[in-house]
CSV table of C-alpha atoms in Angstrom, one decimal:
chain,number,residue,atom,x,y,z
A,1,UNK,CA,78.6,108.7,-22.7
A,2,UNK,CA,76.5,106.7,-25.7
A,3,UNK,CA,75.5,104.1,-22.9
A,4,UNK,CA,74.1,107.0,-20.4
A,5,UNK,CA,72.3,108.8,-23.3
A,6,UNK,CA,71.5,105.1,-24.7
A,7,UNK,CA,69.8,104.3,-20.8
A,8,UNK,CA,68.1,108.0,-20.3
A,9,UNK,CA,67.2,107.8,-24.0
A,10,UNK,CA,64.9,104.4,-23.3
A,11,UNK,CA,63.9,105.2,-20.5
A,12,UNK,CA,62.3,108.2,-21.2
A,13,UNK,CA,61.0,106.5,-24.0
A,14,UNK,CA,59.6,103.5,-22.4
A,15,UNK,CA,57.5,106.1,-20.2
A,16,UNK,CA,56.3,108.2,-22.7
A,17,UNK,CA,55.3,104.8,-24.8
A,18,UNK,CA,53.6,103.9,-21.5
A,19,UNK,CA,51.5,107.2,-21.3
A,20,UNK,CA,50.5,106.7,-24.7
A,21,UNK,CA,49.4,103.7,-23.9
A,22,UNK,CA,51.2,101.4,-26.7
A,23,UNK,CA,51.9,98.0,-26.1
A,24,UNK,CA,54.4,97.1,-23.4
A,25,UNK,CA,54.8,93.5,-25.4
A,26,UNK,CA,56.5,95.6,-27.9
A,27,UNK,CA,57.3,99.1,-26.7
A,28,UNK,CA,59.6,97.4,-23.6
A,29,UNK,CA,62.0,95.2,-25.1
A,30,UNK,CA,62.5,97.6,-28.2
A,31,UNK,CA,63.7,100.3,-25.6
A,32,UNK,CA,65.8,97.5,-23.7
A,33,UNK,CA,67.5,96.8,-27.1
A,34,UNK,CA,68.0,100.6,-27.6
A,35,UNK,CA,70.0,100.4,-24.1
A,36,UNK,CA,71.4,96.8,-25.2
A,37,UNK,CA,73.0,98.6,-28.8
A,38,UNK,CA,73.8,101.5,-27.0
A,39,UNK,CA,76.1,100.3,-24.2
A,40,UNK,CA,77.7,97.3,-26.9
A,41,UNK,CA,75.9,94.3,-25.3
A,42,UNK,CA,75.4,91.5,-27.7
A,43,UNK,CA,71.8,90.7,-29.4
A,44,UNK,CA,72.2,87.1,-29.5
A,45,UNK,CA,73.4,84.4,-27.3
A,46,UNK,CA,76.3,83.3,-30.0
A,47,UNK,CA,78.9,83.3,-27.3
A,48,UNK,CA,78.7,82.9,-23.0
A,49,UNK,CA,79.0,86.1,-22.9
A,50,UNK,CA,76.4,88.1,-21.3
A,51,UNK,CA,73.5,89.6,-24.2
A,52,UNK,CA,70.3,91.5,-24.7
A,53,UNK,CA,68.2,88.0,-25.8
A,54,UNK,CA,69.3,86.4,-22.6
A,55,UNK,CA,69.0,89.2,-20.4
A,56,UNK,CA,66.1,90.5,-21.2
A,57,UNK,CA,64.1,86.8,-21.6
A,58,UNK,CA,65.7,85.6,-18.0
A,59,UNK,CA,63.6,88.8,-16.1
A,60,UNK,CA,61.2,88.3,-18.3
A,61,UNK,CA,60.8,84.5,-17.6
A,62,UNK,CA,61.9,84.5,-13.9
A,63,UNK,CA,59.1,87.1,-12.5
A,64,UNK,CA,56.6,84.8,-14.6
A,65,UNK,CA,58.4,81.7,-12.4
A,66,UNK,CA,58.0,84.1,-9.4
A,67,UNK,CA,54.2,85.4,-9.6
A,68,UNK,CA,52.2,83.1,-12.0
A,69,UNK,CA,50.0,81.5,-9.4
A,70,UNK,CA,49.7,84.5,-7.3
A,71,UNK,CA,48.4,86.8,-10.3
A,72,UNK,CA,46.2,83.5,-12.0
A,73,UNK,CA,44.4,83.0,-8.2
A,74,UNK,CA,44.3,86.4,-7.4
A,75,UNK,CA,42.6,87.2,-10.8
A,76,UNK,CA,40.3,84.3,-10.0
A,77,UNK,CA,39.5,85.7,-6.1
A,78,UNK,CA,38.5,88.9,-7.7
A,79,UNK,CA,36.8,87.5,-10.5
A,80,UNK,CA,34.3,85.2,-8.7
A,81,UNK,CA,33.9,88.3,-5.5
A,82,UNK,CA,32.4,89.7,-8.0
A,83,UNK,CA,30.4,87.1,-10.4
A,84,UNK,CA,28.4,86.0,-6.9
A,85,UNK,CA,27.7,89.5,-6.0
A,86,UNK,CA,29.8,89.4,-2.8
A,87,UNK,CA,31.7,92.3,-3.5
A,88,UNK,CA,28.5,94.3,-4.5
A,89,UNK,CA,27.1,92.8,-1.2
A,90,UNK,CA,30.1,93.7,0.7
A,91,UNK,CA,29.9,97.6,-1.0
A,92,UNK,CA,26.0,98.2,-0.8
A,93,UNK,CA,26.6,97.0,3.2
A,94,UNK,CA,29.9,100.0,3.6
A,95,UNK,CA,27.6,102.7,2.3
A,96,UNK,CA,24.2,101.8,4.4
A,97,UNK,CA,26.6,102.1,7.4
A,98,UNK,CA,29.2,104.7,6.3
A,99,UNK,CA,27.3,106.6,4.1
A,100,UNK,CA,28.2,106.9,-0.2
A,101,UNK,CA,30.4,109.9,1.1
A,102,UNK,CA,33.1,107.2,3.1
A,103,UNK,CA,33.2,105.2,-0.3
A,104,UNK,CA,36.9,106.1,-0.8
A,105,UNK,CA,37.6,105.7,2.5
A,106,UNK,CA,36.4,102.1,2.7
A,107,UNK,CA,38.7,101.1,-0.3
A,108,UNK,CA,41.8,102.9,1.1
A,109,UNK,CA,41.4,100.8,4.0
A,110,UNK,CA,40.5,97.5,2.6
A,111,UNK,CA,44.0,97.7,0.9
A,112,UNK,CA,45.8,99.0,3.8
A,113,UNK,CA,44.6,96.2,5.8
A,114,UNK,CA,45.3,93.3,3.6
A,115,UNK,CA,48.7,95.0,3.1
A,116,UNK,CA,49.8,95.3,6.2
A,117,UNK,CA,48.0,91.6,6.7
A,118,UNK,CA,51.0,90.3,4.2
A,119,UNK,CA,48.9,90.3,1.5
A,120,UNK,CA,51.2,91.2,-1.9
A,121,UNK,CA,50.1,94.5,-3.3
A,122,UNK,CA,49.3,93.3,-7.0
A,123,UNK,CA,47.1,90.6,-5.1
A,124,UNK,CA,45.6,93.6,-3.3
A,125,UNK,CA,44.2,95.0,-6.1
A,126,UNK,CA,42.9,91.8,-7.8
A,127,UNK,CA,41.0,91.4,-4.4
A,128,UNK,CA,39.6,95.2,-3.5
A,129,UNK,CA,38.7,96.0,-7.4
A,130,UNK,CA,35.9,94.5,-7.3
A,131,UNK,CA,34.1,95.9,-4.2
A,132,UNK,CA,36.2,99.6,-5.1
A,133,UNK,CA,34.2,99.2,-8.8
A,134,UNK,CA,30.4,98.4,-6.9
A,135,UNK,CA,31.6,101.4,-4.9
A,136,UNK,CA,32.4,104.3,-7.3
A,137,UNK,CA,29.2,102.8,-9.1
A,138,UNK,CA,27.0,103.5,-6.2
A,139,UNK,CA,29.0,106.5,-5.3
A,140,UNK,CA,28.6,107.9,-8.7
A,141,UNK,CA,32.6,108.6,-8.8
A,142,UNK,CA,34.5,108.8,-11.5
A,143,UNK,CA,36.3,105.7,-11.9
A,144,UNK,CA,39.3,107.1,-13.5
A,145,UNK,CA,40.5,107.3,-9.8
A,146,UNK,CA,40.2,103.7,-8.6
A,147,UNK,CA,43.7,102.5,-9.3
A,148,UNK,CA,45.0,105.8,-7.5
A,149,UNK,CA,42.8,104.8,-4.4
A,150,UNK,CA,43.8,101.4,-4.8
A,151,UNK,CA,47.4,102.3,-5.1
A,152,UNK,CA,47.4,104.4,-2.2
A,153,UNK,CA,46.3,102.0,0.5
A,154,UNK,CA,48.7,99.8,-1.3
A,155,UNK,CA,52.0,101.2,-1.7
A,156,UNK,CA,52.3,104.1,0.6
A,157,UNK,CA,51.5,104.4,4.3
A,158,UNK,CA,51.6,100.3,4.6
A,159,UNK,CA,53.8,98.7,1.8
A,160,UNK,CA,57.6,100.2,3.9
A,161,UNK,CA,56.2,100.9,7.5
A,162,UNK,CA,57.6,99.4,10.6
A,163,UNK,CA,56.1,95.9,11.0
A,164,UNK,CA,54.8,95.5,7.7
A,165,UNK,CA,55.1,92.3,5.9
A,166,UNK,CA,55.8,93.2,2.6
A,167,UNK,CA,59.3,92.3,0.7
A,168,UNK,CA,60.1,96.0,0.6
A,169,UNK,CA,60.6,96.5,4.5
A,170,UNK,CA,62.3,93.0,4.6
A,171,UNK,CA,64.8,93.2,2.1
A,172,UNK,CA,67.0,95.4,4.1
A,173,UNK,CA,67.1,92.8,6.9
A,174,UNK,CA,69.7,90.9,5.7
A,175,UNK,CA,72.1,93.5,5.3
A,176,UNK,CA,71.8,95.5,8.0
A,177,UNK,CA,71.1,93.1,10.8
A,178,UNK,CA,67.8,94.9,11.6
A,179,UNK,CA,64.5,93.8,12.5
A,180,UNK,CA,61.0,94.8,10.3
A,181,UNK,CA,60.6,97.2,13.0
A,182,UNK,CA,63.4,99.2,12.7
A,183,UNK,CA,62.9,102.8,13.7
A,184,UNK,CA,59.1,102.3,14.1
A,185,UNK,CA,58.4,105.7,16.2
A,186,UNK,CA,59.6,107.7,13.1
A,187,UNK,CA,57.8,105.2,10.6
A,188,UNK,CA,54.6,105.5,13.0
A,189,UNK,CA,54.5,109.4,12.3
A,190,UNK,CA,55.5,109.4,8.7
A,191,UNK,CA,52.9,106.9,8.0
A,192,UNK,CA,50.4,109.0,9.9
A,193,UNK,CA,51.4,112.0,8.0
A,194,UNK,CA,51.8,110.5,4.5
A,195,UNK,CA,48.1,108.9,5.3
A,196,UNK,CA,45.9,111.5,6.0
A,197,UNK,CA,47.7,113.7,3.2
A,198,UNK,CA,47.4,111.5,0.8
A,199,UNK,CA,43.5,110.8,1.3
A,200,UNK,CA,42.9,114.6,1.6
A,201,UNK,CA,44.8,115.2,-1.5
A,202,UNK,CA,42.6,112.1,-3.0
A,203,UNK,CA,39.3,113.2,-1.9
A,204,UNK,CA,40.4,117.0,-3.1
A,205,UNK,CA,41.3,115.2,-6.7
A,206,UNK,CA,37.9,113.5,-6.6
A,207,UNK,CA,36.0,116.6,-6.1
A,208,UNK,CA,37.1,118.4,-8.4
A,209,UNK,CA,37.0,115.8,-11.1
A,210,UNK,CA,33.0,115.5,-10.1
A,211,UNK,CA,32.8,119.4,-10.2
A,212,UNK,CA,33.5,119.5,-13.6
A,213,UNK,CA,31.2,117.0,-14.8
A,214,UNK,CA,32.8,113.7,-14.2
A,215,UNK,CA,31.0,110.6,-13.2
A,216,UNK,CA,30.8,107.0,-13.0
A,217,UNK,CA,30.0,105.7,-16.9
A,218,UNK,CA,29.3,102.2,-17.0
A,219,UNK,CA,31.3,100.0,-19.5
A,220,UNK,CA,31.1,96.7,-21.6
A,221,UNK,CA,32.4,93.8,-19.2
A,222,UNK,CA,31.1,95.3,-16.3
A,223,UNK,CA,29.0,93.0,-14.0
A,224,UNK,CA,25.3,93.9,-14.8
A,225,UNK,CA,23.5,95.3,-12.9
A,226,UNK,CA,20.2,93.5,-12.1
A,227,UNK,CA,17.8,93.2,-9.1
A,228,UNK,CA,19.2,89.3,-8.8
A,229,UNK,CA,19.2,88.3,-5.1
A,230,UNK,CA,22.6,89.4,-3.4
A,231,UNK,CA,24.8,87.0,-0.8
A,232,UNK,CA,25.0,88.3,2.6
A,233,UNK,CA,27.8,90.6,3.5
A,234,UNK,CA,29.4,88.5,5.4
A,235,UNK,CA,30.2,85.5,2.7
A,236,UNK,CA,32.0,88.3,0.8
A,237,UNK,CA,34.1,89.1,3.7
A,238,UNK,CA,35.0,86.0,5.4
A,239,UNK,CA,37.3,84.9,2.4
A,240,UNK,CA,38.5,88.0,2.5
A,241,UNK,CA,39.9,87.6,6.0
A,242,UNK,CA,40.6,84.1,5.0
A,243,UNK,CA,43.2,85.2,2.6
A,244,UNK,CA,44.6,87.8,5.4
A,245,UNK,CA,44.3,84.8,8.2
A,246,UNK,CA,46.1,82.5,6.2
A,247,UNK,CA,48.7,84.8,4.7
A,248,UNK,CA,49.7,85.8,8.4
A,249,UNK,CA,49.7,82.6,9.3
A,250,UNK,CA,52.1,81.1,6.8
A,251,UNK,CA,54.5,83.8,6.1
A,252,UNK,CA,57.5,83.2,8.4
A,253,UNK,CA,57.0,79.6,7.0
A,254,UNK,CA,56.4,79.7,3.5
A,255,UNK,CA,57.3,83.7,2.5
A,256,UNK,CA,55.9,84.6,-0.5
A,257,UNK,CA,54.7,81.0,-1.1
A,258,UNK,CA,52.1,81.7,1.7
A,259,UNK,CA,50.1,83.6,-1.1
A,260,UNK,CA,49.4,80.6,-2.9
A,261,UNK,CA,48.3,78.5,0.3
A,262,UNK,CA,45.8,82.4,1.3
A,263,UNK,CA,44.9,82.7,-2.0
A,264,UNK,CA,43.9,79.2,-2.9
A,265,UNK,CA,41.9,79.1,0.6
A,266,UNK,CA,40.1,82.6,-0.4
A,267,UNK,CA,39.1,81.0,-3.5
A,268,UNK,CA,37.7,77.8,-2.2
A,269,UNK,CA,36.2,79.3,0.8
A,270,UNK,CA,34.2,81.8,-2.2
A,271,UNK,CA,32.8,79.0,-3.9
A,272,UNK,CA,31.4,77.0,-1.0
A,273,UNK,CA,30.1,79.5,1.0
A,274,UNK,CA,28.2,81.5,-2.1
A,275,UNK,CA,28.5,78.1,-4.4
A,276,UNK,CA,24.0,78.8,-4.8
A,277,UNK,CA,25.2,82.8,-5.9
A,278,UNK,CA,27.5,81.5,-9.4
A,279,UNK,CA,25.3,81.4,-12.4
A,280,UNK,CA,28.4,81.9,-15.0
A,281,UNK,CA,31.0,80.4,-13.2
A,282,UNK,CA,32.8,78.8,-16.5
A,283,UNK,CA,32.8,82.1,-17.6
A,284,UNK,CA,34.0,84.0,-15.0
A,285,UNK,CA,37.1,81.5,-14.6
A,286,UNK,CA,37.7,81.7,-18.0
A,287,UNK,CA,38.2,85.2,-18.3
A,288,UNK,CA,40.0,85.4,-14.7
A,289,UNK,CA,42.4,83.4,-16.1
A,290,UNK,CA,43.1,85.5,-19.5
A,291,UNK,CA,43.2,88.4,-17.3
A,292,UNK,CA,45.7,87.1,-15.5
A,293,UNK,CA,48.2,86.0,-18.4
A,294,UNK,CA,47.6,90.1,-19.2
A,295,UNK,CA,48.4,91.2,-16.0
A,296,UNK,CA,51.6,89.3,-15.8
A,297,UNK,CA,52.9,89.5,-18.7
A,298,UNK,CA,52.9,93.4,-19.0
A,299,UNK,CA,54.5,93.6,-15.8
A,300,UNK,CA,57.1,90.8,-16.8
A,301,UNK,CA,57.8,92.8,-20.5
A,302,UNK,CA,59.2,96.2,-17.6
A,303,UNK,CA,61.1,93.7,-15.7
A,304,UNK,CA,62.8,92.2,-18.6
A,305,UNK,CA,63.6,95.8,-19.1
A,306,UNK,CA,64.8,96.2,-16.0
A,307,UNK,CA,67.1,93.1,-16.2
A,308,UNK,CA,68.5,95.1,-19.4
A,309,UNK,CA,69.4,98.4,-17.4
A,310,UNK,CA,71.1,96.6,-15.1
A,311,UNK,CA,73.9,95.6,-17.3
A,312,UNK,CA,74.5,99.0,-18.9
A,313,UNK,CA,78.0,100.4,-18.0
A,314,UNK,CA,75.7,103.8,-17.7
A,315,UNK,CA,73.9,102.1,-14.6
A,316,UNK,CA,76.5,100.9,-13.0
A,317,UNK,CA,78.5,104.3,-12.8
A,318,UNK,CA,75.6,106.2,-12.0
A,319,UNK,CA,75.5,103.6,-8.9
A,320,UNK,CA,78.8,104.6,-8.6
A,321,UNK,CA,78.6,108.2,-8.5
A,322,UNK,CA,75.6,107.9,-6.1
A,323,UNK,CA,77.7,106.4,-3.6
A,324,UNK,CA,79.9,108.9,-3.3
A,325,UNK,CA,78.5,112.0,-3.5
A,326,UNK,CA,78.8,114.5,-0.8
A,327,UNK,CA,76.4,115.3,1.8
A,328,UNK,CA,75.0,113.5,4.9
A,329,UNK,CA,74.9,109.6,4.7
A,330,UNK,CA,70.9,108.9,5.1
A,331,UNK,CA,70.7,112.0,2.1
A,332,UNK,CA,72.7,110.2,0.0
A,333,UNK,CA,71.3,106.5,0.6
A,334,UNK,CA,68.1,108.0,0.2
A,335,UNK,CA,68.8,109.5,-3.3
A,336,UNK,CA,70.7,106.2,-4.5
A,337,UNK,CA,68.0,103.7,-3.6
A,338,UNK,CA,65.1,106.3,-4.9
A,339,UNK,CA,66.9,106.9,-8.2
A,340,UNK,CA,67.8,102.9,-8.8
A,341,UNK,CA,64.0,102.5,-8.3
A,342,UNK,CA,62.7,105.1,-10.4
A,343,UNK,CA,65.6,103.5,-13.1
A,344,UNK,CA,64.0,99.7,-12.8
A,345,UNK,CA,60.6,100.6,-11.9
A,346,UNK,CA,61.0,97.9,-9.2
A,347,UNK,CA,61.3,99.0,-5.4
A,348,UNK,CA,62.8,95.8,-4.2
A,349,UNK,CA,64.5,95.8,-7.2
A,350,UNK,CA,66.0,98.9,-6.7
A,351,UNK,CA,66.7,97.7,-3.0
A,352,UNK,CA,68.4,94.3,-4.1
A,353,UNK,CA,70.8,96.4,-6.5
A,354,UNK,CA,71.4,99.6,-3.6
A,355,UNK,CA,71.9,97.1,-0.7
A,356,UNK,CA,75.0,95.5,-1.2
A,357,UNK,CA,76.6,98.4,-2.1
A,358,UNK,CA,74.9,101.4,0.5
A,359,UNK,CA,75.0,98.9,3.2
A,360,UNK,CA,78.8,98.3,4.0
A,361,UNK,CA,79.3,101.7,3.1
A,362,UNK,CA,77.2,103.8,5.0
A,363,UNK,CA,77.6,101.4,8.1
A,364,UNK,CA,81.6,102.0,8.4
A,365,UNK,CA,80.6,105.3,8.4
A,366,UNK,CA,78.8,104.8,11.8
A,367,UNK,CA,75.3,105.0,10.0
A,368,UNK,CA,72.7,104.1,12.6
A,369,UNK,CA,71.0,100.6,10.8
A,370,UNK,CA,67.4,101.2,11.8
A,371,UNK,CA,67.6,104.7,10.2
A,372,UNK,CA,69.3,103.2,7.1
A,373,UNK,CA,66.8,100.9,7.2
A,374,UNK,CA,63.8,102.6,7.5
A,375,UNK,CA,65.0,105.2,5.1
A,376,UNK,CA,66.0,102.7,2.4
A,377,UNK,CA,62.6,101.4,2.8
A,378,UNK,CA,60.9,104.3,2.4
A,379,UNK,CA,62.9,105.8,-0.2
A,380,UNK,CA,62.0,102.9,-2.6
A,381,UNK,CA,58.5,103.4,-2.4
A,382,UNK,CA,58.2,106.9,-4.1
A,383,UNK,CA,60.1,107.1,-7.7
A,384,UNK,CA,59.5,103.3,-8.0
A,385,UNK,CA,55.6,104.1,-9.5
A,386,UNK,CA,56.7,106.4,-12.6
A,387,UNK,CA,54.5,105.1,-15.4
A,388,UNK,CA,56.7,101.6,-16.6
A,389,UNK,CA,56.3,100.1,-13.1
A,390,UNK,CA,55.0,97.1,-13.3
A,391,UNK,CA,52.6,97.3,-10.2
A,392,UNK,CA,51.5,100.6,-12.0
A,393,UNK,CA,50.8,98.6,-15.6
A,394,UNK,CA,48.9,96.1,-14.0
A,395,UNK,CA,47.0,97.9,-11.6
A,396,UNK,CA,45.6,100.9,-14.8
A,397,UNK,CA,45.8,98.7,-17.5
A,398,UNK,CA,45.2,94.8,-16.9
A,399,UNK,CA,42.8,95.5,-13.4
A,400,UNK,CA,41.0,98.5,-13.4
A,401,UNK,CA,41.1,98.7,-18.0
A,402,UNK,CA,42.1,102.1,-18.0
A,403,UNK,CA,44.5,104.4,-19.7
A,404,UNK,CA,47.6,106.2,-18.4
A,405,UNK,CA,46.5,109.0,-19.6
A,406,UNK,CA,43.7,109.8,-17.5
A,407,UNK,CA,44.7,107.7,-14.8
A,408,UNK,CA,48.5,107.9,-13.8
A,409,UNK,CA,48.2,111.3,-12.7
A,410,UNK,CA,45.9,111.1,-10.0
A,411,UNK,CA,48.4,108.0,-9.2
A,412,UNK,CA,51.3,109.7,-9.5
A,413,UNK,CA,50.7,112.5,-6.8
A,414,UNK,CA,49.8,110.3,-4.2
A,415,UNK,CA,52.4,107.6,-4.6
A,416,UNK,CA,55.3,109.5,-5.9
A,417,UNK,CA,55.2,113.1,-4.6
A,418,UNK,CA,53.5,112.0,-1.1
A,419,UNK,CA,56.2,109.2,-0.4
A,420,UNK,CA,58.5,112.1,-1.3
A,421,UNK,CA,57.4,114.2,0.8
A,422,UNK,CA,57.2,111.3,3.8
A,423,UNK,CA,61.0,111.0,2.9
A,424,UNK,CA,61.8,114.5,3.4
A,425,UNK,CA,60.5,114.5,6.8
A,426,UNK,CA,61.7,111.7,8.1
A,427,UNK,CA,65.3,113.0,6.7
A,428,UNK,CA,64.4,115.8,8.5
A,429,UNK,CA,64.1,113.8,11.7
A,430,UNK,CA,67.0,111.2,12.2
A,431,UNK,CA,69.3,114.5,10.4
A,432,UNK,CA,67.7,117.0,13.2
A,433,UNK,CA,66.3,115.7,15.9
């Protein structure tokens, strides 16, 4: 009982710490040492045996191992998009074609395509900020909502469809003998559904922000805005589709190694191609970089947390009781994998701890695997993003420099309760139909 109050106890206050917006370098491992004390886990590594210090610092240290060079050149792609004026090039371009009204739109589907490309999603919002911030500014929106839009052509409709390359609808491969297209006429329609919902919902959010005054306000560390000669379109696109080209190209080969052969390529093909455009290119590297030590070490400081709630007796019979609880299969493999999520803020994390355990089970029990599949995949998407996820961290705080406060919420509805919602009905349609 101490180690499940111990584990609710942290975790609530790891997400209130979050909203408040104190420092995850300190607010995360003091709540992973309130579920370390609480569940009688050594502090220190005196002994083998296992301990907070160790546990904490090996999720900690091995998503730094993991993601370094992604975040550092993804930080950089964004970084230099925007010091040559490619992504206000690429923005000023969407809204003499589309019109200032499609603004949102255009960002949505940036991310969805360089999701569904293979793209990572953290690296999806390094690469789209840029052109979403030239956006809002010329759209006069307030900017409060960027990391929602970004998050929802990010993780939602694209991140667990059928066919898509990210880690989250590959994961369950392995166990369940599937393919990334596994049930991809029920995906199709839930990512229809969860797609044009969600940008109503957003475009509903953003009006009624802008009807009560809101607006794009300018900050300190934005780009300036000047009448400086601007690239052509095109030379902010290309390494755009460079990083998508090469991405594709390499993933069967590499995985997620591809990243660091797309990104790499993205960055190089920015410099030659608007090389003329840089006037502060020491600069912008510079603080690419620091911006990407930020980024991952916020998300790393949840992860070690993570690594923590793992090893609490509490977790491990709430895995338990998850397992077994009554009800149809897909209902209950749903609510296992959704709840391990929301509990490590990590959707494949919370797929690499369900798997093992829902797979054999569910399967003797004559569960079809593609609807397993699909619904562990989708199921991991929606209570992953409460507040102390680390795409969620990175995305308000170290990308977009904004607070949970006034930006989780818009977040929130569109990749919590929408995914939700997408999980319901495709329940609803391997249960009835």
């Amino acid at each position: 009982m101490l180690s499940l109050i111990g584990l609710l106890g942290a975790l609530v206050a790891l997400i209130w710490l979050t909203l408040r917006g104190f420092n995850l370098f300190i607010s995360a491992p003091l709540c992973a040492l309130l579920v370390a004390l609480t569940s009688h886990t050594a502090v220190f590594p005196i002994t083998s045996e296992v301990n907070f210090i160790d546990a904490y610092m090996g999720g900690f240290a091995s998503f730094v191992k993991a993601w370094f060079l992604m975040f550092l050149l993804g930080s950089l792609f964004g970084k230099l998009m925007e010091e040559c004026g490619a992504a206000d090039a690429v923005a000023r371009w969407i809204v003499s074609k589309l019109g200032m009204q499609y603004a949102v739109l255009a960002v949505v589907v940036a991310c969805a395509v360089l999701t569904y490309g293979g793209v990572s999603v953290f690296i999806v919002a390094f690469s789209v900020y840029p052109m979403a911030l030239s956006l809002f500014k010329d759209a006069n929106l307030p900017r409060r909502f960027i990391p929602a839009t970004l998050a929802f052509g990010s993780v939602t409709f694209t991140m667990t469809s059928a066919g898509s390359p990210e880690i989250q609808n590959w994961i369950p491969i392995q166990y369940l003998g599937t393919s990334p297209y596994a049930a991809w006429q029920e995906s199709l329609v839930i990512a229809i559904v969860m797609a044009v919902l969600g940008y109503v919902l957003l475009n509903w959010m953003i009006k009624q922000a802008k009807a009560n005054g809101e607006h794009f306000e300018s900050r300190d560390g934005d780009p300036e805005s000047t009448n400086r000669a601007l690239p052509h379109p095109l030379t902010g696109l290309l390494p755009l589709f460079v990083v998508l080209g090469l991405s594709y190209y390499f993933h069967d080969l590499l995985k997620q190694s591809a990243l660091i052969v797309a990104l790499l390529g993205g960055v190089l093909s920015l410099l030659v191609i608007n090389w003329r455009y840089f006037s502060r290119l020491h600069h912008a590297v510079g603080y690419a970089s620091t911006g990407a030590l930020v980024a991952i070490g916020n998300t790393a400081a949840v992860v070690g947390f993570g690594s923590v709630a793992k090893l609490s007796p509490a977790f491990q019979e709430a895995v338990s009781v998850m397992m077994t609880m009554p009800g149809h299969e897909l209902v209950g493999a749903a609510i296992a994998v959704s709840v391990i999520a929301g509990l490590t803020g990590s959707a494949s994390g919370g797929q690499a701890i369900a798997l093992p355990l829902v797979a054999p089970h569910y399967l003797d029990a004559g569960v079809s695997p593609e609807q397993l599949h699909r619904i562990v995949a989708i199921s991991s998407g929606a209570l992953d993003t409460l507040p102390h996820n680390g795409y969620v961290v990175t995305t308000i705080r170290a990308i977009c420099n904004e607070k949970h406060e006034t930006a989780y919420w818009p977040l929130a509805l569109l990749t919590v309760v929408v995914p939700l919602l997408g999980l319901l009905l495709i329940l609803g349609l391997f249960i009835w139909f």
